[in-house]
Tab-separated table of C-alpha atoms in Angstrom:
chain	number	residue	atom	x	y	z
A	869	UNK	CA	4.083	-4.292	-31.910
A	870	UNK	CA	6.143	-2.176	-29.502
A	871	UNK	CA	5.156	-3.526	-26.111
A	872	UNK	CA	7.526	-1.332	-24.055
A	873	UNK	CA	4.662	0.954	-23.005
A	874	UNK	CA	1.206	-0.441	-23.386
A	875	UNK	CA	-1.954	1.632	-22.919
A	876	UNK	CA	-5.144	0.151	-21.605
A	877	UNK	CA	-6.027	-2.750	-23.955
A	878	UNK	CA	-9.616	-1.502	-24.111
A	879	UNK	CA	-8.348	1.832	-25.409
A	880	UNK	CA	-6.293	0.091	-28.101
A	881	UNK	CA	-9.316	-1.929	-29.142
A	882	UNK	CA	-11.515	1.148	-29.372
A	883	UNK	CA	-8.945	3.089	-31.409
A	884	UNK	CA	-8.419	0.169	-33.800
A	885	UNK	CA	-12.163	-0.269	-34.189
A	886	UNK	CA	-12.895	3.367	-34.996
A	887	UNK	CA	-9.949	3.514	-37.431
A	888	UNK	CA	-11.099	0.287	-39.051
A	889	UNK	CA	-7.780	-1.568	-38.822
A	890	UNK	CA	-5.317	-3.054	-36.333
A	891	UNK	CA	-2.627	-0.939	-34.697
A	892	UNK	CA	1.015	-1.769	-35.331
A	893	UNK	CA	2.710	0.635	-32.899
A	894	UNK	CA	1.951	3.266	-30.321
A	895	UNK	CA	3.791	5.644	-28.060
A	896	UNK	CA	2.652	8.114	-25.407
A	897	UNK	CA	2.902	11.846	-26.048
A	898	UNK	CA	4.327	13.917	-23.205
A	899	UNK	CA	3.249	17.430	-22.297
A	900	UNK	CA	-0.137	18.999	-21.951
A	901	UNK	CA	-1.713	20.512	-18.870
A	902	UNK	CA	-4.522	18.011	-18.280
A	903	UNK	CA	-4.739	14.428	-17.046
A	904	UNK	CA	-5.923	13.216	-20.449
A	905	UNK	CA	-4.030	10.421	-22.177
A	906	UNK	CA	-2.299	11.201	-25.477
A	907	UNK	CA	-0.879	8.677	-27.918
A	908	UNK	CA	0.603	8.530	-31.383
A	909	UNK	CA	-0.471	5.333	-33.086
A	910	UNK	CA	0.632	3.673	-36.312
A	911	UNK	CA	-1.936	1.582	-38.144
A	912	UNK	CA	-1.401	-1.637	-40.009
A	913	UNK	CA	-1.445	0.225	-43.336
A	914	UNK	CA	1.397	2.510	-42.161
A	915	UNK	CA	-0.729	5.595	-41.564
A	916	UNK	CA	-0.478	7.365	-38.205
A	917	UNK	CA	-2.808	9.343	-35.953
A	918	UNK	CA	-2.904	11.284	-32.719
A	919	UNK	CA	-5.260	9.966	-30.028
A	920	UNK	CA	-6.679	11.971	-27.117
A	921	UNK	CA	-8.456	9.968	-24.460
A	922	UNK	CA	-10.584	11.463	-21.688
A	923	UNK	CA	-9.842	10.244	-18.171
A	924	UNK	CA	-12.436	12.081	-16.096
A	925	UNK	CA	-15.706	13.981	-16.414
A	926	UNK	CA	-13.969	17.295	-17.147
A	927	UNK	CA	-11.817	16.031	-20.012
A	928	UNK	CA	-14.838	14.120	-21.355
A	929	UNK	CA	-16.770	17.408	-21.502
A	930	UNK	CA	-13.839	19.129	-23.218
A	931	UNK	CA	-13.382	16.438	-25.851
A	932	UNK	CA	-17.093	16.469	-26.691
A	933	UNK	CA	-16.968	20.230	-27.201
A	934	UNK	CA	-13.841	19.897	-29.322
A	935	UNK	CA	-15.476	17.147	-31.371
A	936	UNK	CA	-18.402	19.482	-32.096
A	937	UNK	CA	-15.937	21.950	-33.646
A	938	UNK	CA	-14.532	19.320	-36.007
A	939	UNK	CA	-17.976	18.131	-37.065
A	940	UNK	CA	-19.126	21.654	-37.980
A	941	UNK	CA	-15.989	23.246	-39.409
A	942	UNK	CA	-13.481	22.215	-42.042
A	943	UNK	CA	-10.560	24.624	-42.378
A	944	UNK	CA	-6.780	24.524	-42.873
A	945	UNK	CA	-6.219	25.845	-39.350
A	946	UNK	CA	-7.848	22.724	-37.870
A	947	UNK	CA	-6.205	19.317	-37.584
A	948	UNK	CA	-7.896	16.778	-39.809
A	949	UNK	CA	-10.415	14.811	-37.798
A	950	UNK	CA	-10.048	11.048	-38.311
A	951	UNK	CA	-12.326	9.307	-35.841
A	952	UNK	CA	-14.425	9.657	-32.705
A	953	UNK	CA	-15.675	7.147	-30.181
A	954	UNK	CA	-17.803	7.999	-27.166
A	955	UNK	CA	-18.677	5.252	-24.718
A	956	UNK	CA	-20.592	7.726	-22.572
A	957	UNK	CA	-17.802	7.986	-19.990
A	958	UNK	CA	-14.355	8.352	-21.590
A	959	UNK	CA	-14.599	9.521	-25.219
A	960	UNK	CA	-11.594	9.339	-27.516
A	961	UNK	CA	-10.769	11.762	-30.306
A	962	UNK	CA	-8.494	10.692	-33.169
A	963	UNK	CA	-6.828	13.436	-35.187
A	964	UNK	CA	-4.204	14.090	-37.819
A	965	UNK	CA	-0.654	13.247	-36.741
A	966	UNK	CA	1.138	16.606	-36.516
A	967	UNK	CA	4.383	15.264	-35.047
A	968	UNK	CA	6.179	16.191	-38.278
A	969	UNK	CA	5.132	19.838	-38.015
A	970	UNK	CA	7.331	22.626	-36.648
A	971	UNK	CA	6.443	23.248	-33.002
A	972	UNK	CA	7.595	26.175	-30.843
A	973	UNK	CA	9.779	27.595	-33.588
A	974	UNK	CA	11.823	30.740	-32.879
A	975	UNK	CA	9.537	33.720	-33.343
A	976	UNK	CA	10.220	35.877	-36.373
A	977	UNK	CA	7.948	38.639	-37.626
A	978	UNK	CA	7.108	36.409	-40.585
A	979	UNK	CA	5.873	33.656	-38.270
A	980	UNK	CA	4.033	36.136	-36.046
A	981	UNK	CA	2.323	37.574	-39.124
A	982	UNK	CA	1.410	34.078	-40.259
A	983	UNK	CA	-0.282	33.364	-36.922
A	984	UNK	CA	-2.112	36.706	-36.979
A	985	UNK	CA	-3.377	35.983	-40.482
A	986	UNK	CA	-4.551	32.566	-39.327
A	987	UNK	CA	-6.389	34.126	-36.388
A	988	UNK	CA	-8.124	36.397	-38.902
A	989	UNK	CA	-9.253	33.257	-40.747
A	990	UNK	CA	-10.500	31.795	-37.467
A	991	UNK	CA	-12.424	34.996	-36.712
A	992	UNK	CA	-13.999	34.972	-40.184
A	993	UNK	CA	-15.278	31.403	-39.714
A	994	UNK	CA	-18.900	31.026	-38.677
A	995	UNK	CA	-18.904	29.290	-35.289
A	996	UNK	CA	-21.343	26.495	-34.492
A	997	UNK	CA	-24.307	27.877	-32.591
A	998	UNK	CA	-23.843	25.058	-30.095
A	999	UNK	CA	-20.622	26.654	-28.813
A	1000	UNK	CA	-20.866	28.633	-25.579
A	1001	UNK	CA	-20.582	32.404	-25.749
A	1002	UNK	CA	-17.473	34.153	-24.502
A	1003	UNK	CA	-19.686	36.698	-22.750
A	1004	UNK	CA	-21.128	33.869	-20.643
A	1005	UNK	CA	-17.588	33.252	-19.404
A	1006	UNK	CA	-17.210	36.796	-18.091
A	1007	UNK	CA	-17.326	35.630	-14.431
A	1008	UNK	CA	-14.202	33.490	-14.972
A	1009	UNK	CA	-12.556	36.422	-16.758
A	1010	UNK	CA	-13.221	38.856	-13.907
A	1011	UNK	CA	-9.973	38.019	-12.172
A	1012	UNK	CA	-9.368	41.392	-10.557
A	1013	UNK	CA	-12.828	41.245	-9.008
A	1014	UNK	CA	-11.815	37.910	-7.455
A	1015	UNK	CA	-8.512	39.382	-6.244
A	1016	UNK	CA	-10.455	42.204	-4.596
A	1017	UNK	CA	-12.455	39.690	-2.541
A	1018	UNK	CA	-9.296	38.034	-1.197
A	1019	UNK	CA	-5.954	39.441	-2.389
A	1020	UNK	CA	-3.817	37.190	-0.175
A	1021	UNK	CA	-2.680	34.661	-2.797
A	1022	UNK	CA	-1.964	37.360	-5.362
A	1023	UNK	CA	0.047	39.482	-2.928
A	1024	UNK	CA	2.105	36.438	-1.950
A	1025	UNK	CA	3.474	36.450	-5.507
A	1026	UNK	CA	5.351	39.634	-4.488
A	1027	UNK	CA	4.706	41.458	-7.742
A	1028	UNK	CA	3.400	44.539	-5.958
A	1029	UNK	CA	2.852	46.004	-2.508
A	1030	UNK	CA	-0.437	46.241	-0.649
A	1031	UNK	CA	-0.359	49.995	-1.229
A	1032	UNK	CA	0.092	49.588	-4.999
A	1033	UNK	CA	-2.790	47.120	-5.234
A	1034	UNK	CA	-5.050	49.363	-3.150
A	1035	UNK	CA	-4.341	52.246	-5.521
A	1036	UNK	CA	-4.678	50.277	-8.781
A	1037	UNK	CA	-7.419	47.752	-8.073
A	1038	UNK	CA	-10.433	49.947	-8.884
A	1039	UNK	CA	-8.908	50.882	-12.249
A	1040	UNK	CA	-8.126	47.255	-13.083
A	1041	UNK	CA	-11.604	46.065	-12.096
A	1042	UNK	CA	-13.302	48.833	-14.038
A	1043	UNK	CA	-11.269	48.080	-17.157
A	1044	UNK	CA	-11.946	44.332	-17.090
A	1045	UNK	CA	-15.649	44.974	-16.506
A	1046	UNK	CA	-15.751	47.187	-19.618
A	1047	UNK	CA	-13.863	44.741	-21.839
A	1048	UNK	CA	-15.679	43.637	-24.950
A	1049	UNK	CA	-16.234	39.884	-24.981
A	1050	UNK	CA	-19.452	39.431	-26.953
A	1051	UNK	CA	-19.342	38.813	-30.673
A	1052	UNK	CA	-20.091	36.391	-33.474
A	1053	UNK	CA	-16.540	35.291	-34.218
A	1054	UNK	CA	-15.133	31.829	-33.726
A	1055	UNK	CA	-12.726	32.088	-30.779
A	1056	UNK	CA	-10.145	29.421	-29.925
A	1057	UNK	CA	-9.598	30.891	-26.435
A	1058	UNK	CA	-6.356	29.050	-25.672
A	1059	UNK	CA	-3.796	30.315	-28.187
A	1060	UNK	CA	-0.226	29.569	-27.076
A	1061	UNK	CA	2.832	28.246	-28.852
A	1062	UNK	CA	2.218	24.734	-27.498
A	1063	UNK	CA	-1.253	24.852	-29.066
A	1064	UNK	CA	-0.128	25.780	-32.559
A	1065	UNK	CA	2.315	24.485	-35.133
A	1066	UNK	CA	3.539	25.259	-38.623
A	1067	UNK	CA	2.728	22.572	-41.181
A	1068	UNK	CA	4.042	23.693	-44.565
A	1069	UNK	CA	2.096	26.844	-45.368
A	1070	UNK	CA	-0.517	26.076	-42.690
A	1071	UNK	CA	-0.693	27.302	-39.131
A	1072	UNK	CA	-2.616	24.609	-37.284
A	1073	UNK	CA	-4.312	25.337	-33.978
A	1074	UNK	CA	-4.921	22.366	-31.689
A	1075	UNK	CA	-6.867	21.829	-28.460
A	1076	UNK	CA	-10.221	23.398	-29.318
A	1077	UNK	CA	-11.879	22.352	-26.056
A	1078	UNK	CA	-12.255	26.014	-24.969
A	1079	UNK	CA	-13.746	27.166	-28.289
A	1080	UNK	CA	-16.570	29.668	-28.080
A	1081	UNK	CA	-18.390	32.502	-29.846
A	1082	UNK	CA	-17.162	36.000	-29.080
A	1083	UNK	CA	-14.864	38.926	-29.807
A	1084	UNK	CA	-11.965	37.700	-31.916
A	1085	UNK	CA	-9.337	40.057	-30.474
A	1086	UNK	CA	-9.477	38.076	-27.235
A	1087	UNK	CA	-7.553	35.305	-29.032
A	1088	UNK	CA	-4.761	37.724	-29.920
A	1089	UNK	CA	-4.666	39.222	-26.425
A	1090	UNK	CA	-4.516	35.795	-24.800
A	1091	UNK	CA	-1.581	34.776	-27.013
A	1092	UNK	CA	0.614	37.834	-26.440
A	1093	UNK	CA	2.042	37.164	-22.941
A	1094	UNK	CA	3.418	33.756	-23.961
A	1095	UNK	CA	4.632	35.205	-27.269
A	1096	UNK	CA	6.691	37.847	-25.446
A	1097	UNK	CA	8.059	35.249	-23.033
A	1098	UNK	CA	9.348	33.320	-26.042
A	1099	UNK	CA	11.192	36.260	-27.574
A	1100	UNK	CA	8.371	38.080	-29.328
A	1101	UNK	CA	7.561	41.801	-29.014
A	1102	UNK	CA	5.720	43.483	-26.177
A	1103	UNK	CA	1.959	42.845	-26.290
A	1104	UNK	CA	1.054	46.421	-27.215
A	1105	UNK	CA	3.332	46.249	-30.263
A	1106	UNK	CA	0.928	43.654	-31.687
A	1107	UNK	CA	-2.334	44.798	-30.124
A	1108	UNK	CA	-2.300	48.514	-29.312
A	1109	UNK	CA	-5.295	50.329	-27.933
A	1110	UNK	CA	-6.834	47.480	-25.940
A	1111	UNK	CA	-6.309	48.421	-22.266
A	1112	UNK	CA	-9.453	46.586	-21.201
A	1113	UNK	CA	-8.246	43.319	-22.721
A	1114	UNK	CA	-4.874	43.846	-21.031
A	1115	UNK	CA	-6.782	44.101	-17.748
A	1116	UNK	CA	-8.771	40.947	-18.508
A	1117	UNK	CA	-5.728	38.843	-19.385
A	1118	UNK	CA	-3.676	40.067	-16.420
A	1119	UNK	CA	-6.625	39.568	-14.081
A	1120	UNK	CA	-7.173	36.020	-15.275
A	1121	UNK	CA	-3.625	35.088	-14.300
A	1122	UNK	CA	-3.580	37.262	-11.171
A	1123	UNK	CA	-6.543	35.350	-9.756
A	1124	UNK	CA	-4.966	31.953	-10.434
A	1125	UNK	CA	-1.175	32.013	-10.324
A	1126	UNK	CA	-1.003	32.109	-6.533
A	1127	UNK	CA	-3.490	29.339	-5.859
A	1128	UNK	CA	-2.107	26.278	-4.055
A	1129	UNK	CA	-1.230	23.403	-6.362
A	1130	UNK	CA	-2.700	20.038	-5.389
A	1131	UNK	CA	-0.528	17.879	-7.639
A	1132	UNK	CA	2.304	17.924	-10.157
A	1133	UNK	CA	-0.057	18.828	-12.984
A	1134	UNK	CA	-1.343	21.879	-11.130
A	1135	UNK	CA	2.205	22.886	-10.180
A	1136	UNK	CA	3.046	23.093	-13.897
A	1137	UNK	CA	-0.118	25.095	-14.563
A	1138	UNK	CA	0.648	27.566	-11.755
A	1139	UNK	CA	4.177	28.083	-13.080
A	1140	UNK	CA	2.793	28.800	-16.551
A	1141	UNK	CA	0.200	31.193	-15.157
A	1142	UNK	CA	2.797	33.053	-13.100
A	1143	UNK	CA	5.187	33.429	-16.023
A	1144	UNK	CA	2.400	34.868	-18.173
A	1145	UNK	CA	1.262	37.159	-15.359
A	1146	UNK	CA	4.787	38.607	-15.250
A	1147	UNK	CA	4.188	39.860	-18.794
A	1148	UNK	CA	0.457	40.586	-18.685
A	1149	UNK	CA	0.497	42.699	-15.531
A	1150	UNK	CA	3.128	45.198	-16.757
A	1151	UNK	CA	1.186	45.346	-20.030
A	1152	UNK	CA	-1.941	46.362	-18.113
A	1153	UNK	CA	0.061	48.839	-16.044
A	1154	UNK	CA	1.376	50.548	-19.170
A	1155	UNK	CA	-1.966	50.417	-21.008
A	1156	UNK	CA	-3.882	51.923	-18.075
A	1157	UNK	CA	-1.152	54.412	-17.095
A	1158	UNK	CA	-0.890	52.966	-13.595
A	1159	UNK	CA	2.080	53.588	-11.294
A	1160	UNK	CA	5.051	51.270	-11.755
A	1161	UNK	CA	4.903	47.965	-9.934
A	1162	UNK	CA	6.829	48.015	-6.672
A	1163	UNK	CA	7.050	44.377	-5.604
A	1164	UNK	CA	10.177	42.387	-4.755
A	1165	UNK	CA	9.522	40.188	-7.800
A	1166	UNK	CA	9.009	43.237	-10.035
A	1167	UNK	CA	8.322	41.912	-13.559
A	1168	UNK	CA	8.434	45.253	-15.354
A	1169	UNK	CA	11.472	44.302	-17.410
A	1170	UNK	CA	10.135	40.896	-18.510
């Protein structure tokens, strides 16, 4: 066994037990935006698997929700579920090893079309009734309403002036309040390039801990800011005619990107949120015919 980096022995024992054989090798997987542990393990028979281990109450809740998706749905866009172990505190989820897939590939229209077709398959899949509704998450998606209560952190991002925000805020709040969220579609709710990969003719979506029931176009809207950042087209080129969703996505990031970061993990999250806001806010401005942004960090050309 490779002993250079050794996870908690209890974790190794649990993984070996639920896979039904000893482990020959393991290595940590970097990345991610949570404190969860991630490992690639090789079993005694030569097969491999990806292991996600919860480390606190929040990640435990997420992994249990994600596990419920795998137990109710079998589809090519899901990683193959291999094992599950819940000790009541720190559950572990064992999935297909996707390290051989193509991750964060350069975006071509063929790949973009492939993802859009996969999201159609996701939307056409009957979601488990145990999943929360997207409509119930409307308070967390009312970002501009939160900015209105205290705009200080948002204004400190220097994307616009106080005068611009005063003029535009009612329009942004009204649009996000009118956005359609309810529906009967399966919604991943966290589509980004780091949460999808290309495996042969499959597009595989990972990290289903935010899955819910709702309006499927929210998945497309949520993906588009990161897609444009990575060389893809402007959001409205993929999803025209959805000004309310543009308001929702921009508001989500506007309410969060300026929050203080308490640790390195949160610093990475804030940077990601800010970069996506720099695309989502101009999208909302164009979609709602608002005046051009006038801040020092004007993102209009991003």
